[in-house]
Amino acid sequence: MPADRSSVDVFCARLERLVAIDSPSGGIEQERVAEELLGWLAPLGVTHRWIDEPDNPARSLAVTLAGDGGPAVALLGHGDTVFGPGTAAERPFRREGDRCFGPGVADMKGGLVLAGMAMERLASGPVRPFGELRLLVCADEEIRLRAPAACALAGDAAAALVFECARENGDLVSSRKGALWRSMRLTGRPAHAGADTARGRSAVSALAAEVRRIEGLAAGRPTMTSVITTVSGGDAPNTVPGFAEATIDIRSSDPADLDVALAELDRPSPYDGVAIAIEDRGTWPPMPRFAGLAETARRLAAELGLAVGEEHSGGVSDGCWTGAAGVPTLDGLGPVGGRDHTPDEWIEVATLEARVELAARLIAAVGGGASRP
């Protein structure tokens, strides 16, 4: 399907406005992203509410469009990015040929714009084939320790459609691994490395053993990865190291693997004179595949001339929370894009119109009961 230049121009103009807002995780500025979306959708007669999030300064936003009957459908996105203040000025939005660049164009300001335009398309049609259409703009997705309070508004939905970017080849994301993030601090006993060695208890030596043990947890578990991602330690070049630190990234498609990992991390320290403390940095459940929803989306994409497959992702998203709660969930419904979290982040414009239409048709199919989990 050829791109509709007017709709693409509207999309890019809106995306440029969102990209111009620095919205780092942990900052209140991300609410400005949600406010911009609300401003575009207000003429549709939507209602909205702000939702306080535990441990987060920024609030989530729920924007609701009333329909003509049937179940509710939830659309999920987030307003924060991994980029700090000043990034938008340093690397402003730009459109070059068939691609747009800028901080957050793929993850996931482009997805927010696309979801909003799908809402507009359905609102202007002769029938709104759903009871309610709820756009949930969640705060602090990139750093969150637990499910956002906003996801409770998806609990009774027929489906949760997540607008993280599509894969670089256009594929949807039909399942995701869960993740367990922890920090480890080891405290031993410093001592002179030459004159008083026996009195010392090396936190670094204990950490070395823990690295091998923790990374070995994935052995025999085909969907699990267990990686020590950073390490530091030591007091001085001539001192038995009294402290060491590491960060841990464990992921799996099987919740039982994460349970095993948690139990292993909770073990008492076996190292004489070295204490180990574990800090919780978040646990996200896996997002299971909902076959009916994924197959419906692929059929609708084919009708639009889109060659769309589906992928299992090792990354997490807010779809993990809705999927784990039993709400049929599908991700990767945003624009085709890639290089998230890097200065080279991009989305393509050639398929934007088709993907807005795909989102609208999928919402209609879910609202009309044509999709089963």
Short mmCIF file of C-alpha atoms in Angstrom, two decimals:
data_model
loop_
_atom_site.label_atom_id
_atom_site.label_comp_id
_atom_site.label_asym_id
_atom_site.label_seq_id
_atom_site.Cartn_x
_atom_site.Cartn_y
_atom_site.Cartn_z
CA MET A 1 0.00 0.00 0.00
CA PRO A 2 1.59 3.34 -0.99
CA ALA A 3 2.06 5.86 1.77
CA ASP A 4 -0.58 8.58 2.08
CA ARG A 5 1.62 11.69 2.04
CA SER A 6 -0.80 13.79 4.07
CA SER A 7 -1.04 11.24 6.88
CA VAL A 8 2.72 10.66 6.82
CA ASP A 9 3.36 14.39 7.05
CA VAL A 10 0.98 14.65 10.02
CA PHE A 11 2.72 11.70 11.65
CA CYS A 12 6.19 13.20 11.19
CA ALA A 13 5.12 16.65 12.41
CA ARG A 14 3.69 15.14 15.57
CA LEU A 15 6.68 12.90 16.11
CA GLU A 16 9.01 15.87 15.76
CA ARG A 17 7.13 17.62 18.58
CA LEU A 18 7.46 14.60 20.86
CA VAL A 19 11.13 14.08 20.08
CA ALA A 20 11.80 17.73 20.93
CA ILE A 21 10.73 16.97 24.52
CA ASP A 22 13.55 15.45 26.56
CA SER A 23 11.74 12.80 28.60
CA PRO A 24 14.28 10.72 30.50
CA SER A 25 13.17 7.98 32.82
CA GLY A 26 12.69 9.23 36.35
CA GLY A 27 11.80 12.74 35.20
CA ILE A 28 8.51 14.58 35.35
CA GLU A 29 9.10 15.85 31.79
CA GLN A 30 7.68 12.65 30.34
CA GLU A 31 4.23 13.86 31.36
CA ARG A 32 4.60 16.53 28.65
CA VAL A 33 4.72 13.76 26.06
CA ALA A 34 1.42 12.38 27.35
CA GLU A 35 -0.07 15.89 27.42
CA GLU A 36 0.79 16.41 23.75
CA LEU A 37 -1.00 13.18 22.84
CA LEU A 38 -4.00 14.20 24.89
CA GLY A 39 -4.13 17.52 23.06
CA TRP A 40 -4.28 15.78 19.69
CA LEU A 41 -6.98 13.37 20.84
CA ALA A 42 -9.13 15.84 22.81
CA PRO A 43 -11.23 16.83 19.73
CA LEU A 44 -12.47 13.22 19.55
CA GLY A 45 -14.39 13.70 22.80
CA VAL A 46 -12.11 11.46 24.83
CA THR A 47 -11.97 11.36 28.61
CA HIS A 48 -8.75 11.06 30.56
CA ARG A 49 -7.30 10.46 33.99
CA TRP A 50 -3.83 10.74 35.47
CA ILE A 51 -2.60 7.74 37.46
CA ASP A 52 -0.06 7.94 40.27
CA GLU A 53 2.71 5.37 39.99
CA PRO A 54 4.40 3.94 43.11
CA ASP A 55 8.06 4.98 43.40
CA ASN A 56 7.83 7.19 40.28
CA PRO A 57 7.60 10.99 40.20
CA ALA A 58 5.84 11.01 36.83
CA ARG A 59 2.25 9.88 36.42
CA SER A 60 0.78 7.61 33.76
CA LEU A 61 -2.08 8.83 31.56
CA ALA A 62 -5.17 6.92 30.46
CA VAL A 63 -7.10 8.35 27.49
CA THR A 64 -10.45 6.69 26.80
CA LEU A 65 -12.53 6.81 23.62
CA ALA A 66 -16.10 5.57 24.04
CA GLY A 67 -17.33 3.05 21.49
CA ASP A 68 -20.60 1.62 20.24
CA GLY A 69 -20.55 -1.61 22.24
CA GLY A 70 -18.46 -4.69 22.83
CA PRO A 71 -15.35 -5.26 24.91
CA ALA A 72 -12.68 -2.76 25.83
CA VAL A 73 -9.37 -2.73 23.94
CA ALA A 74 -6.18 -1.37 25.54
CA LEU A 75 -3.34 0.32 23.66
CA LEU A 76 -0.05 0.50 25.58
CA GLY A 77 2.92 2.82 25.29
CA HIS A 78 5.37 4.80 27.40
CA GLY A 79 6.60 8.36 27.34
CA ASP A 80 10.10 7.98 28.77
CA THR A 81 13.32 7.33 26.89
CA VAL A 82 16.83 6.30 27.94
CA PHE A 83 18.27 9.64 26.84
CA GLY A 84 19.21 12.40 29.28
CA PRO A 85 18.43 16.12 29.27
CA GLY A 86 19.89 17.98 26.31
CA THR A 87 19.78 15.05 23.90
CA ALA A 88 16.90 16.47 21.85
CA ALA A 89 18.86 19.68 21.23
CA GLU A 90 22.04 17.76 20.46
CA ARG A 91 20.35 15.31 18.07
CA PRO A 92 17.04 16.84 16.96
CA PHE A 93 14.45 15.01 14.91
CA ARG A 94 15.30 14.75 11.24
CA ARG A 95 13.72 13.08 8.24
CA GLU A 96 16.03 11.76 5.56
CA GLY A 97 14.44 9.96 2.63
CA ASP A 98 12.40 7.04 3.94
CA ARG A 99 13.69 7.27 7.49
CA CYS A 100 13.21 9.46 10.55
CA PHE A 101 15.90 9.81 13.21
CA GLY A 102 16.01 11.21 16.72
CA PRO A 103 16.01 10.14 20.38
CA GLY A 104 13.01 7.92 21.02
CA VAL A 105 11.62 7.75 17.47
CA ALA A 106 11.45 3.95 17.73
CA ASP A 107 11.36 3.43 21.49
CA MET A 108 8.73 4.58 21.55
CA LYS A 109 7.46 7.99 20.61
CA GLY A 110 6.76 6.81 17.08
CA GLY A 111 4.54 4.09 18.51
CA LEU A 112 2.60 6.60 20.61
CA VAL A 113 1.89 8.75 17.55
CA LEU A 114 0.83 5.70 15.55
CA ALA A 115 -1.54 4.51 18.29
CA GLY A 116 -3.08 7.96 18.53
CA MET A 117 -3.65 8.14 14.77
CA ALA A 118 -5.31 4.72 14.82
CA MET A 119 -7.67 6.04 17.50
CA GLU A 120 -8.47 9.05 15.31
CA ARG A 121 -9.20 6.80 12.35
CA LEU A 122 -11.62 4.65 14.33
CA ALA A 123 -13.30 7.66 15.92
CA SER A 124 -14.10 9.12 12.49
CA GLY A 125 -15.61 5.92 11.11
CA PRO A 126 -19.31 5.10 10.86
CA VAL A 127 -19.06 2.60 13.74
CA ARG A 128 -16.74 2.36 16.71
CA PRO A 129 -16.40 -1.43 17.06
CA PHE A 130 -15.50 -1.60 20.74
CA GLY A 131 -16.94 -0.69 24.12
CA GLU A 132 -13.97 1.49 25.07
CA LEU A 133 -10.61 2.14 23.50
CA ARG A 134 -8.04 2.97 26.20
CA LEU A 135 -4.66 4.44 25.40
CA LEU A 136 -2.36 3.91 28.39
CA VAL A 137 0.78 6.05 28.36
CA CYS A 138 2.83 4.46 31.12
CA ALA A 139 5.56 6.26 33.03
CA ASP A 140 9.14 5.05 33.51
CA GLU A 141 8.94 1.83 31.49
CA GLU A 142 12.69 1.84 31.01
CA ILE A 143 13.57 1.63 34.73
CA ARG A 144 10.47 0.31 36.46
CA LEU A 145 10.76 -2.25 39.25
CA ARG A 146 7.14 -3.46 39.12
CA ALA A 147 3.97 -3.37 37.04
CA PRO A 148 2.64 0.12 36.34
CA ALA A 149 -0.60 0.99 38.10
CA ALA A 150 -1.96 1.99 34.68
CA CYS A 151 -1.91 -1.64 33.53
CA ALA A 152 -4.82 -2.35 35.88
CA LEU A 153 -6.97 -0.51 33.34
CA ALA A 154 -6.16 -3.24 30.81
CA GLY A 155 -7.31 -6.03 33.13
CA ASP A 156 -10.79 -6.37 31.61
CA ALA A 157 -9.72 -5.69 28.01
CA ALA A 158 -10.22 -8.18 25.19
CA ALA A 159 -6.62 -7.48 24.20
CA ALA A 160 -3.64 -5.30 25.04
CA LEU A 161 -1.93 -3.99 21.91
CA VAL A 162 1.57 -2.67 22.55
CA PHE A 163 3.12 -0.08 20.22
CA GLU A 164 6.80 -0.70 20.73
CA CYS A 165 8.45 -0.53 17.31
CA ALA A 166 8.18 -3.40 14.88
CA ARG A 167 11.36 -5.30 14.15
CA GLU A 168 13.63 -4.04 11.36
CA ASN A 169 12.00 -6.47 8.91
CA GLY A 170 8.49 -5.44 9.98
CA ASP A 171 7.79 -8.41 12.24
CA LEU A 172 5.51 -8.20 15.26
CA VAL A 173 6.60 -9.34 18.71
CA SER A 174 4.30 -12.13 19.85
CA SER A 175 6.21 -13.22 22.97
CA ARG A 176 8.95 -11.94 25.24
CA LYS A 177 11.30 -13.24 27.86
CA GLY A 178 10.92 -12.16 31.44
CA ALA A 179 13.83 -10.57 33.27
CA LEU A 180 15.34 -10.50 36.73
CA TRP A 181 17.75 -7.67 37.52
CA ARG A 182 19.77 -7.53 40.71
CA SER A 183 22.84 -5.82 42.13
CA MET A 184 25.25 -7.73 44.37
CA ARG A 185 27.53 -6.17 46.98
CA LEU A 186 30.16 -8.24 48.73
CA THR A 187 31.84 -7.06 51.91
CA GLY A 188 34.98 -8.81 53.10
CA ARG A 189 37.85 -7.69 55.32
CA PRO A 190 40.64 -5.46 53.97
CA ALA A 191 44.22 -6.12 55.01
CA HIS A 192 47.75 -5.40 53.82
CA ALA A 193 48.27 -7.64 50.78
CA GLY A 194 51.81 -8.64 51.78
CA ALA A 195 52.34 -8.17 55.50
CA ASP A 196 48.90 -9.14 56.77
CA THR A 197 47.43 -11.30 54.00
CA ALA A 198 45.97 -14.00 56.23
CA ARG A 199 43.83 -11.50 58.13
CA GLY A 200 42.12 -10.35 54.97
CA ARG A 201 39.00 -11.79 53.38
CA SER A 202 38.86 -11.02 49.68
CA ALA A 203 35.52 -9.80 48.37
CA VAL A 204 36.93 -9.93 44.83
CA SER A 205 37.84 -13.61 45.11
CA ALA A 206 34.33 -14.35 46.36
CA LEU A 207 32.86 -12.34 43.50
CA ALA A 208 34.94 -14.28 40.98
CA ALA A 209 33.41 -17.50 42.29
CA GLU A 210 29.92 -15.97 42.20
CA VAL A 211 30.35 -14.90 38.59
CA ARG A 212 31.05 -18.48 37.55
CA ARG A 213 28.21 -19.82 39.68
CA ILE A 214 25.57 -17.33 38.56
CA GLU A 215 26.45 -17.48 34.87
CA GLY A 216 26.32 -21.26 35.17
CA LEU A 217 22.67 -21.18 36.23
CA ALA A 218 21.59 -21.17 32.57
CA ALA A 219 23.18 -24.55 31.89
CA GLY A 220 20.50 -27.00 30.79
CA ARG A 221 17.86 -24.27 30.55
CA PRO A 222 17.49 -23.52 26.83
CA THR A 223 15.49 -20.29 27.08
CA MET A 224 17.49 -18.82 29.96
CA THR A 225 20.43 -16.40 29.91
CA SER A 226 22.38 -15.40 33.01
CA VAL A 227 24.95 -12.65 32.64
CA ILE A 228 27.07 -10.61 35.04
CA THR A 229 27.02 -7.24 33.28
CA THR A 230 29.29 -5.01 35.41
CA VAL A 231 31.89 -5.62 38.12
CA SER A 232 34.01 -3.42 40.35
CA GLY A 233 35.95 -3.82 43.56
CA GLY A 234 39.05 -3.35 45.59
CA ASP A 235 40.44 -0.67 47.91
CA ALA A 236 44.04 -0.12 46.81
CA PRO A 237 46.69 -1.93 44.75
CA ASN A 238 48.40 -3.32 47.86
CA THR A 239 45.30 -4.25 49.87
CA VAL A 240 43.27 -7.44 50.14
CA PRO A 241 39.98 -6.16 48.64
CA GLY A 242 37.31 -5.59 51.25
CA PHE A 243 34.50 -4.86 48.84
CA ALA A 244 33.24 -5.83 45.38
CA GLU A 245 30.09 -5.16 43.37
CA ALA A 246 28.35 -6.64 40.34
CA THR A 247 25.12 -6.29 38.40
CA ILE A 248 23.14 -9.31 37.26
CA ASP A 249 20.86 -9.76 34.22
CA ILE A 250 18.91 -13.04 34.09
CA ARG A 251 16.20 -13.68 31.48
CA SER A 252 13.97 -16.56 30.45
CA SER A 253 10.73 -17.44 28.70
CA ASP A 254 9.97 -19.91 31.49
CA PRO A 255 8.82 -18.36 34.82
CA ALA A 256 10.21 -21.41 36.62
CA ASP A 257 13.72 -20.46 35.52
CA LEU A 258 13.36 -17.07 37.18
CA ASP A 259 12.10 -18.74 40.36
CA VAL A 260 15.19 -20.97 40.41
CA ALA A 261 17.44 -17.95 39.88
CA LEU A 262 15.79 -16.04 42.71
CA ALA A 263 16.30 -18.97 45.08
CA GLU A 264 19.96 -19.24 44.07
CA LEU A 265 20.57 -15.54 44.62
CA ASP A 266 18.98 -15.76 48.07
CA ARG A 267 21.45 -18.41 49.26
CA PRO A 268 23.55 -17.46 52.32
CA SER A 269 27.15 -16.55 51.57
CA PRO A 270 29.37 -19.65 51.63
CA TYR A 271 32.57 -17.56 51.76
CA ASP A 272 34.32 -17.25 55.12
CA GLY A 273 34.33 -13.64 56.26
CA VAL A 274 32.53 -12.28 53.17
CA ALA A 275 28.92 -11.06 53.40
CA ILE A 276 26.73 -10.79 50.32
CA ALA A 277 23.81 -8.35 49.94
CA ILE A 278 21.41 -8.46 46.97
CA GLU A 279 19.54 -5.35 45.81
CA ASP A 280 16.31 -5.74 43.83
CA ARG A 281 16.36 -3.81 40.53
CA GLY A 282 13.20 -5.34 39.13
CA THR A 283 11.60 -8.62 38.03
CA TRP A 284 9.47 -8.74 34.87
CA PRO A 285 7.41 -11.81 33.92
CA PRO A 286 7.58 -13.39 30.47
CA MET A 287 4.94 -12.42 27.88
CA PRO A 288 3.41 -15.61 26.47
CA ARG A 289 2.27 -15.98 22.86
CA PHE A 290 -1.46 -15.60 22.23
CA ALA A 291 -1.88 -17.51 18.98
CA GLY A 292 -5.28 -16.21 17.89
CA LEU A 293 -4.30 -12.57 18.31
CA ALA A 294 -0.96 -12.99 16.53
CA GLU A 295 -2.52 -14.90 13.63
CA THR A 296 -5.31 -12.34 13.24
CA ALA A 297 -2.76 -9.53 13.03
CA ARG A 298 -0.70 -11.37 10.42
CA ARG A 299 -3.79 -12.06 8.30
CA LEU A 300 -4.82 -8.41 8.42
CA ALA A 301 -1.28 -7.33 7.56
CA ALA A 302 -1.24 -9.61 4.53
CA GLU A 303 -4.50 -8.04 3.32
CA LEU A 304 -2.69 -4.68 3.42
CA GLY A 305 0.27 -5.97 1.46
CA LEU A 306 2.58 -6.11 4.48
CA ALA A 307 4.93 -9.08 4.80
CA VAL A 308 4.71 -9.43 8.57
CA GLY A 309 6.05 -12.31 10.61
CA GLU A 310 6.37 -12.63 14.36
CA GLU A 311 9.33 -12.86 16.69
CA HIS A 312 10.18 -13.85 20.23
CA SER A 313 12.14 -11.07 21.93
CA GLY A 314 14.65 -11.21 24.75
CA GLY A 315 13.72 -7.65 25.71
CA VAL A 316 10.87 -6.74 28.04
CA SER A 317 7.98 -4.30 27.64
CA ASP A 318 4.77 -3.39 29.44
CA GLY A 319 3.20 -6.22 27.43
CA CYS A 320 4.95 -8.58 29.85
CA TRP A 321 2.65 -7.39 32.64
CA THR A 322 -0.60 -7.65 30.67
CA GLY A 323 0.35 -10.96 29.09
CA ALA A 324 1.33 -12.49 32.43
CA ALA A 325 -2.03 -11.33 33.82
CA GLY A 326 -3.80 -13.35 31.13
CA VAL A 327 -4.84 -10.44 28.89
CA PRO A 328 -4.22 -11.46 25.25
CA THR A 329 -1.27 -9.30 24.28
CA LEU A 330 0.58 -8.49 21.06
CA ASP A 331 3.61 -6.21 20.76
CA GLY A 332 5.63 -4.60 17.99
CA LEU A 333 2.67 -2.74 16.50
CA GLY A 334 4.57 0.53 16.18
CA PRO A 335 6.49 1.73 13.12
CA VAL A 336 9.19 -0.40 11.54
CA GLY A 337 12.44 0.68 13.16
CA GLY A 338 15.64 -0.25 14.90
CA ARG A 339 18.81 0.68 16.80
CA ASP A 340 16.80 1.55 19.90
CA HIS A 341 18.74 3.22 22.74
CA THR A 342 21.51 4.41 20.38
CA PRO A 343 22.30 7.65 18.51
CA ASP A 344 21.35 5.84 15.29
CA GLU A 345 17.76 5.02 16.31
CA TRP A 346 15.42 5.15 13.29
CA ILE A 347 11.97 4.39 11.91
CA GLU A 348 10.83 4.11 8.30
CA VAL A 349 8.01 6.14 6.77
CA ALA A 350 7.19 3.96 3.75
CA THR A 351 4.88 1.63 5.71
CA LEU A 352 3.47 4.14 8.19
CA GLU A 353 0.06 4.47 6.55
CA ALA A 354 -0.32 0.70 6.25
CA ARG A 355 0.65 0.18 9.88
CA VAL A 356 -1.83 2.80 11.11
CA GLU A 357 -4.48 0.95 9.11
CA LEU A 358 -3.30 -2.40 10.49
CA ALA A 359 -3.67 -1.10 14.05
CA ALA A 360 -7.16 0.23 13.32
CA ARG A 361 -8.28 -3.04 11.71
CA LEU A 362 -6.82 -5.13 14.51
CA ILE A 363 -8.65 -3.03 17.12
CA ALA A 364 -11.87 -3.51 15.16
CA ALA A 365 -11.27 -7.26 14.91
CA VAL A 366 -10.63 -7.57 18.64
CA GLY A 367 -13.57 -5.36 19.53
CA GLY A 368 -15.80 -7.34 17.23
CA GLY A 369 -14.74 -10.67 18.68
CA ALA A 370 -12.90 -11.88 15.57
CA SER A 371 -9.72 -12.68 17.51
CA ARG A 372 -9.34 -15.40 20.11
CA PRO A 373 -6.32 -15.79 22.38
#
